[in-house]
């Protein structure tokens, strides 16, 4: 039987007690004034050794002992079931490789499958007021750095807004939606949706369009992103992924910048191909309900692609997008029920 002098803490108060700790027959006994305990050695955990500093002996009842004899603690750790098993795993490289591979696979599974499912549920619970505030802050941030005041004539803006509102009525949308015009040579012909139902279209896209139907076709696509809350979901997915990676790597301090970087993240985000297809289907159906030929959508896409191939920036509705041929096929399909 080995007995060691130690200090005992009950885990409830910052009061230490002088005790003796005895190791024998697979048991750990703690004896002292007003302190007595008898524990299964396999349920007692020893802190890792760091130089010659005192070690902690964690007891099943929530208490702990501080012991200075590192050599005896090393011997006890090798004899305990948990630490013995851990030592066996750490001493075999193949087990370490398998463990790392398993962690990587589970991390991928969590990010690729678990996060989207969780985000879909969370996005549904976010109040519209909070989403609207985020959208307003994002637009204000973009106005400072990449957007400029629109130079489209007020009459043309009013006409497009009236047709935009008419599409909303055709869609039966009751939630607030808002169309904003901005100029931006930096991002070129573009349109994008922000949280809270804000849809922004650039002067460059309006000028590139040959008629209002083409502009409305792009706006209908962005309304599809708004309707399915794709922007909010992508933001939540990116934030959740960053939190998971920070937790795994231990770089928790970096998570404090997530809220501050949200506007920039929204500007840079790209929808998944499934998101784009969902927005495309919504746009085609909405255009038909509004009496607008869906082929306007593919016409403006082709024109924007040609502009982008000459060194322009690829717009959001083309990034990670289905092929133009696929979109042409969708726009040319007869509507449900056979109506055109």
C-alpha positions in Angstrom: 0.0 0.0 0.0 1.3 3.4 -1.0 0.3 6.5 1.0 1.0 10.1 -0.1 0.4 13.4 1.5 -1.9 15.6 -0.5 -4.3 18.5 -0.4 -8.0 17.8 -1.0 -10.7 20.1 -2.5 -14.3 19.1 -2.5 -15.1 20.9 -5.7 -17.7 23.2 -4.0 -15.6 25.5 -1.9 -12.1 27.0 -2.3 -11.0 25.3 0.9 -8.1 22.8 1.0 -7.8 19.9 3.5 -4.6 18.0 4.3 -5.2 14.3 3.6 -3.4 11.1 2.9 -4.1 9.2 -0.3 -3.7 5.5 -0.4 -3.4 3.3 -3.5 -4.1 -0.5 -3.0 -6.0 -3.4 -4.6 -7.5 -1.3 -7.4 -8.8 1.3 -4.9 -8.0 4.9 -4.0 -8.7 6.0 -0.5 -8.6 9.6 0.8 -8.3 10.0 4.5 -8.1 13.2 6.5 -9.8 15.3 9.1 -13.5 15.6 8.1 -12.6 13.9 4.8 -13.0 10.2 3.9 -13.5 8.5 0.6 -13.0 5.2 -1.1 -13.1 5.0 -4.9 -12.6 2.5 -7.8 -9.1 3.3 -9.3 -10.5 3.0 -12.8 -12.8 5.9 -12.2 -10.1 8.2 -10.9 -8.4 10.4 -13.5 -4.9 11.8 -13.3 -3.9 15.1 -15.0 -1.1 15.0 -17.6 2.4 15.5 -16.4 3.9 19.0 -17.1 7.5 19.2 -16.0 7.7 18.6 -12.3 4.6 20.5 -11.3 2.1 19.0 -8.9 -0.6 16.7 -10.4 -4.3 16.7 -9.9 -6.1 13.5 -9.0 -9.8 13.9 -10.1 -12.2 11.8 -8.0 -15.6 10.5 -9.1 -17.5 12.5 -6.4 -16.4 15.8 -7.9 -13.5 16.4 -5.5 -9.8 16.5 -6.4 -6.4 16.0 -4.7 -3.2 17.8 -5.5 -0.2 15.5 -5.2 3.5 16.4 -5.7 4.9 12.9 -6.2 5.0 12.7 -10.0 6.8 9.4 -10.2 4.1 7.6 -8.2 1.4 9.4 -10.2 3.0 8.2 -13.4 2.9 4.6 -12.1 -0.7 4.9 -11.0 -1.7 6.4 -14.4 -0.1 3.5 -16.2 -2.0 1.0 -14.0 -5.5 2.7 -14.4 -7.8 1.4 -17.1 -8.4 4.7 -19.0 -4.9 5.9 -19.0 -3.6 2.4 -19.9 -5.9 2.3 -22.9 -5.0 5.8 -23.9 -1.3 5.0 -23.7 -1.8 1.9 -25.9 -3.6 4.0 -28.5 -1.0 6.8 -28.4 1.9 4.3 -28.8 0.6 2.8 -32.0 0.9 5.2 -35.1 -1.7 3.3 -37.1 -4.3 4.0 -34.4 -3.4 7.6 -34.4 -3.8 7.8 -38.2 -7.2 6.1 -38.0 -8.3 8.4 -35.2 -7.3 11.5 -37.2 -9.1 10.2 -40.3 -12.2 9.4 -38.3 -12.2 13.0 -36.8 -11.8 14.5 -40.3 -14.6 12.3 -41.7 -17.0 13.2 -38.8 -16.1 16.9 -39.2 -16.9 16.8 -42.9 -20.1 14.9 -42.2 -21.1 17.5 -39.6 -20.3 20.5 -41.9 -21.7 19.0 -45.1 -24.8 17.3 -43.8 -25.5 18.4 -40.3 -25.0 22.1 -40.6 -27.4 22.6 -43.6 -30.2 20.7 -41.8 -29.7 22.7 -38.6 -29.5 26.0 -40.5 -32.7 25.4 -42.4 -34.5 25.0 -39.0 -32.7 28.0 -37.4 -33.4 30.3 -40.4 -37.2 29.7 -40.0 -37.0 30.9 -36.4 -35.1 34.2 -37.0 -37.5 37.2 -36.6 -38.0 39.2 -39.8 -37.0 42.4 -37.8 -33.6 40.9 -37.1 -33.1 39.9 -40.7 -34.2 43.3 -41.9 -31.7 45.0 -39.6 -28.9 42.8 -41.0 -29.9 43.6 -44.6 -29.9 47.3 -43.9 -26.5 47.2 -42.2 -25.1 45.2 -45.1 -26.4 47.7 -47.7 -25.0 50.6 -45.7 -21.6 48.9 -45.6 -21.7 48.2 -49.4 -22.7 51.9 -50.0 -19.5 52.9 -48.2 -17.2 50.7 -50.2 -18.5 49.2 -53.5 -21.8 50.9 -54.4 -22.5 54.4 -55.6 -25.7 56.4 -56.0 -27.7 55.3 -59.1 -27.8 57.5 -62.2 -30.7 55.8 -63.7 -33.4 58.4 -64.4 -36.1 58.6 -61.7 -38.8 57.9 -64.1 -37.2 54.7 -65.3 -36.6 53.6 -61.6 -40.3 54.3 -60.8 -41.4 52.3 -63.8 -39.2 49.3 -62.8 -40.4 49.5 -59.2 -44.0 49.5 -60.3 -43.4 46.4 -62.4 -41.4 44.8 -59.5 -44.4 45.5 -57.2 -46.7 44.0 -59.8 -44.6 40.8 -59.8 -44.9 40.7 -56.0 -48.7 40.9 -56.2 -48.6 38.1 -58.8 -46.5 36.0 -56.4 -48.9 36.6 -53.5 -46.0 38.0 -51.4 -47.2 39.7 -48.2 -43.8 40.1 -46.6 -42.0 43.5 -47.3 -39.8 43.5 -50.4 -37.8 46.5 -51.6 -36.0 47.3 -54.8 -32.8 49.4 -54.6 -30.8 50.9 -57.5 -27.1 51.4 -57.2 -24.1 52.1 -59.6 -21.0 49.9 -59.2 -18.3 49.8 -61.9 -16.5 47.4 -59.5 -19.0 44.6 -59.7 -20.6 45.5 -63.1 -23.9 44.2 -64.4 -25.3 42.5 -61.3 -28.3 42.0 -59.0 -28.3 40.5 -55.5 -30.6 39.8 -52.6 -29.9 40.8 -49.0 -31.6 39.6 -45.9 -34.9 41.2 -45.1 -36.2 41.3 -48.6 -33.9 43.9 -50.1 -33.1 43.4 -53.8 -30.3 45.5 -55.3 -29.8 46.0 -59.1 -26.9 47.9 -60.6 -27.1 50.6 -63.2 -24.8 48.5 -65.4 -27.4 45.7 -65.6 -30.2 48.0 -66.3 -28.3 49.6 -69.2 -27.2 46.2 -70.5 -30.8 45.0 -70.7 -32.6 45.5 -74.0 -36.0 45.9 -72.3 -37.6 45.9 -68.9 -38.5 42.2 -69.2 -34.9 41.2 -69.0 -34.3 43.3 -65.8 -37.5 41.9 -64.3 -36.4 38.3 -65.1 -33.2 38.8 -63.1 -35.2 40.4 -60.3 -37.5 37.5 -60.3 -34.5 35.2 -59.8 -33.3 37.3 -56.8 -36.8 37.2 -55.4 -36.5 33.4 -55.5 -33.4 33.7 -53.2 -35.4 36.0 -50.9 -38.4 33.7 -50.9 -36.3 30.7 -49.8 -34.1 32.7 -47.5 -31.0 31.5 -49.3 -28.9 34.5 -48.2 -29.6 34.1 -44.5 -29.0 30.3 -44.8 -25.7 30.8 -46.5 -24.6 33.3 -43.8 -25.6 30.9 -41.0 -23.9 28.0 -42.7 -20.6 30.0 -43.1 -20.8 31.2 -39.5 -21.6 27.7 -38.1 -18.7 26.2 -40.1 -16.3 28.8 -38.8 -17.4 28.1 -35.2 -17.0 24.4 -35.7 -13.5 24.8 -37.2 -12.5 27.2 -34.5 -13.7 24.8 -31.8 -11.8 21.9 -33.3 -8.6 23.9 -33.8 -8.9 25.7 -30.5 -8.8 29.2 -32.1 -11.9 30.4 -30.3 -10.7 34.0 -30.2 -11.3 34.3 -34.0 -15.1 33.7 -33.5 -15.5 37.1 -32.0 -15.0 38.7 -35.4 -17.9 36.7 -37.0 -20.6 39.4 -36.2 -18.4 42.2 -37.4 -17.6 40.4 -40.7 -21.2 39.4 -41.5 -21.7 42.2 -44.1 -18.5 41.3 -46.0 -19.5 37.6 -45.8 -22.8 38.3 -47.4 -21.3 40.3 -50.2 -18.8 37.5 -51.0 -21.2 34.5 -50.5 -22.0 32.3 -53.5 -25.2 30.2 -53.5 -25.0 26.4 -54.0 -26.1 25.1 -57.4 -29.2 23.7 -55.7 -30.1 27.1 -54.4 -29.7 28.6 -57.9 -31.9 25.9 -59.4 -34.5 26.6 -56.7 -34.4 30.4 -57.5 -34.6 29.6 -61.2 -37.7 27.6 -60.9 -39.3 30.3 -58.7 -38.4 33.0 -61.3 -39.8 31.1 -64.3 -43.1 30.5 -62.5 -43.3 34.1 -61.3 -42.5 35.5 -64.8 -45.3 33.4 -66.3 -47.8 34.5 -63.6 -46.8 38.1 -64.4 -47.2 37.7 -68.1 -43.5 38.0 -68.9 -41.7 35.6 -71.3 -39.2 33.5 -69.2 -36.9 33.5 -72.1 -36.0 37.1 -71.2 -34.0 35.5 -68.4 -31.7 33.4 -70.6 -31.3 36.3 -73.0 -29.9 38.6 -70.3 -27.8 35.8 -68.9 -26.1 35.2 -72.3 -25.5 39.0 -72.7 -24.0 39.2 -69.2 -21.8 36.1 -69.8 -20.4 37.8 -72.9 -19.6 40.9 -70.9 -17.9 38.8 -68.2 -15.8 36.9 -70.7 -14.3 40.3 -71.7 -12.9 40.8 -68.3 -15.9 41.8 -66.2 -16.9 40.4 -62.9 -19.1 37.3 -62.8 -22.5 38.3 -61.2 -24.0 36.5 -58.3 -26.8 34.9 -60.5 -24.1 33.4 -62.7 -21.6 32.3 -60.0 -22.0 28.5 -59.1 -24.9 28.6 -61.5 -26.5 25.9 -63.6 -25.4 26.0 -67.2 -27.1 28.5 -69.5 -28.3 25.6 -71.6 -30.1 24.1 -68.6 -31.7 27.4 -67.8 -32.8 27.8 -71.5 -34.5 24.4 -71.2 -36.2 25.4 -68.0 -37.4 28.7 -69.5 -38.7 27.0 -72.6 -40.7 24.3 -70.7 -44.5 24.5 -70.8 -45.9 25.6 -67.5 -47.6 23.3 -65.1 -51.1 22.6 -66.4 -50.0 23.3 -70.0 -50.6 27.1 -70.0 -48.2 29.5 -71.7 
